Amino acid sequence: MLTRSEIRSYLTATGPAQEELFAEARRLREEYFGPTVILRGVIEITNVCRVNCDYCPMRRDNTPENDRYFMSSDDIVERARDIREAGIDIVLLQGGETPRNLATMEDAIPRIRELFDGRVEILLNLGNLRRSQYERLRDLGATSYILKHETSDPDLHKAIRHESLDERLRCFRDLLDLGYRVGTGLISSLPGQSLESIVDDIELAQSLGAHMCSVAPFVPAPNTPLQLEPAGSNELALNTIAVLRLHRPQMLIPSVSALEKTSAGGQSRGLEAGANVMTVNFTGDSDQHRYLIYGKDRYVVRKRHVEDLTRASGLRLRGSVFLDPDASSDVPVGAGGRKRVS
Ligand code: SF4
């Protein structure tokens, strides 16, 4: 583990110091995971949300003007079939925070498990819920959950998300306690965020015992209160990825689409900085344009893009590490058929 002053100094590394930092992050990724990138498929099930995050075009105040959608469980299962056909064994179901998700999950999760003969990681990203609801989702077959803390500064969290950080962390701890593999995440370069606060974010991911942590540079999305703020620095986000790899090497760290949106080639740099997860979008075309995570012109990740980046980085794609930690579960690059996991 790194000291606070080491973290601080790595976060601002440039030139040869940054290259050394990235090289060490890649070495640790190799030591813990081999030359592999974990591949997920995401389905974005709704763009409706009760929360009002100032950086998000799907925030509650925007809902009346947005073209709302809720995927049916039949549609979700059909998209999950596409994920299976692509040889991917992690189905990420993600959406705004709305009570309607629970009824949809009741039907969809067991059917997805059946579709994969039970050999699937069902990863949810559906926000804050009551402990009993997390318990129900687990009993239905969900295995992992993403609940990003976004910023560990309680005042900034409250000011920008209009929600309590404590409540978010209560949910995170409930999930861990219920046996989920849990991911957190942060936004770097948020307006009003200090470097010291990012040091806190990294220490929080460690102290929570997170299995996964994402880093996304701030994107000033249209139709949000923060639309006129400057875009976040990709270099700071990349340094944060590398520092996380050094600080907690066993963690899954995605190279997120926001890196590509902020700068072409950004996701490739994420892999250079030690990231080891990529997510392909399987939401249907019409809903994809309505899921406004960074506005209408977000970067939508396709499997070919991921295959090209992974190959160019000298890495290979693999399946879930949570299903079979010891099994080799490489995903066939460029293949359409379902991967048989031994
Ligand atoms: S970032 Fe997530 S929780 Fe916040 S408004 Fe957007 S969809 Fe809702």
JSON list of C-alpha atoms and ligand atoms in Angstrom, two decimals, residues 46-60 95-97 125 127 150 161 168 291 293, ligand 1:
[
{"chain": "A", "resi": 46, "resn": "THR", "atom": "CA", "xyz": [-34.06, 2.45, -18.09]},
{"chain": "A", "resi": 47, "resn": "ASN", "atom": "CA", "xyz": [-33.16, 6.15, -18.35]},
{"chain": "A", "resi": 48, "resn": "VAL", "atom": "CA", "xyz": [-35.53, 7.15, -15.53]},
{"chain": "A", "resi": 49, "resn": "CYS", "atom": "CA", "xyz": [-33.99, 8.11, -12.18]},
{"chain": "A", "resi": 50, "resn": "ARG", "atom": "CA", "xyz": [-35.24, 9.50, -8.88]},
{"chain": "A", "resi": 51, "resn": "VAL", "atom": "CA", "xyz": [-31.81, 11.05, -8.12]},
{"chain": "A", "resi": 52, "resn": "ASN", "atom": "CA", "xyz": [-30.76, 14.50, -9.31]},
{"chain": "A", "resi": 53, "resn": "CYS", "atom": "CA", "xyz": [-26.99, 14.37, -9.84]},
{"chain": "A", "resi": 54, "resn": "ASP", "atom": "CA", "xyz": [-25.79, 17.69, -11.23]},
{"chain": "A", "resi": 55, "resn": "TYR", "atom": "CA", "xyz": [-23.55, 16.01, -13.83]},
{"chain": "A", "resi": 56, "resn": "CYS", "atom": "CA", "xyz": [-26.10, 13.63, -15.32]},
{"chain": "A", "resi": 57, "resn": "PRO", "atom": "CA", "xyz": [-28.58, 14.33, -18.17]},
{"chain": "A", "resi": 58, "resn": "MET", "atom": "CA", "xyz": [-30.88, 11.59, -16.80]},
{"chain": "A", "resi": 59, "resn": "ARG", "atom": "CA", "xyz": [-31.28, 13.50, -13.52]},
{"chain": "A", "resi": 60, "resn": "ARG", "atom": "CA", "xyz": [-34.77, 13.74, -12.05]},
{"chain": "A", "resi": 95, "resn": "GLY", "atom": "CA", "xyz": [-30.13, 1.89, -15.09]},
{"chain": "A", "resi": 96, "resn": "GLY", "atom": "CA", "xyz": [-31.43, 4.90, -13.23]},
{"chain": "A", "resi": 97, "resn": "GLU", "atom": "CA", "xyz": [-32.72, 4.45, -9.72]},
{"chain": "A", "resi": 125, "resn": "ASN", "atom": "CA", "xyz": [-25.83, -1.19, -11.12]},
{"chain": "A", "resi": 127, "resn": "GLY", "atom": "CA", "xyz": [-28.38, 2.38, -7.08]},
{"chain": "A", "resi": 150, "resn": "GLU", "atom": "CA", "xyz": [-18.43, 9.15, -6.95]},
{"chain": "A", "resi": 161, "resn": "ARG", "atom": "CA", "xyz": [-25.62, 14.52, -5.90]},
{"chain": "A", "resi": 168, "resn": "ARG", "atom": "CA", "xyz": [-24.40, 5.38, -0.05]},
{"chain": "A", "resi": 291, "resn": "TYR", "atom": "CA", "xyz": [-29.63, 6.52, -22.34]},
{"chain": "A", "resi": 293, "resn": "ILE", "atom": "CA", "xyz": [-25.24, 9.17, -19.54]},
{"chain": "B", "resi": 1, "resn": "SF4", "atom": "S1", "xyz": [-25.75, 9.55, -12.28]},
{"chain": "B", "resi": 1, "resn": "SF4", "atom": "FE1", "xyz": [-27.04, 7.74, -11.86]},
{"chain": "B", "resi": 1, "resn": "SF4", "atom": "S2", "xyz": [-28.00, 8.21, -9.87]},
{"chain": "B", "resi": 1, "resn": "SF4", "atom": "FE2", "xyz": [-27.25, 10.16, -10.68]},
{"chain": "B", "resi": 1, "resn": "SF4", "atom": "S3", "xyz": [-29.00, 11.04, -11.81]},
{"chain": "B", "resi": 1, "resn": "SF4", "atom": "FE3", "xyz": [-27.75, 9.89, -13.31]},
{"chain": "B", "resi": 1, "resn": "SF4", "atom": "S4", "xyz": [-28.68, 7.86, -13.42]},
{"chain": "B", "resi": 1, "resn": "SF4", "atom": "FE4", "xyz": [-29.41, 8.87, -11.53]}
]
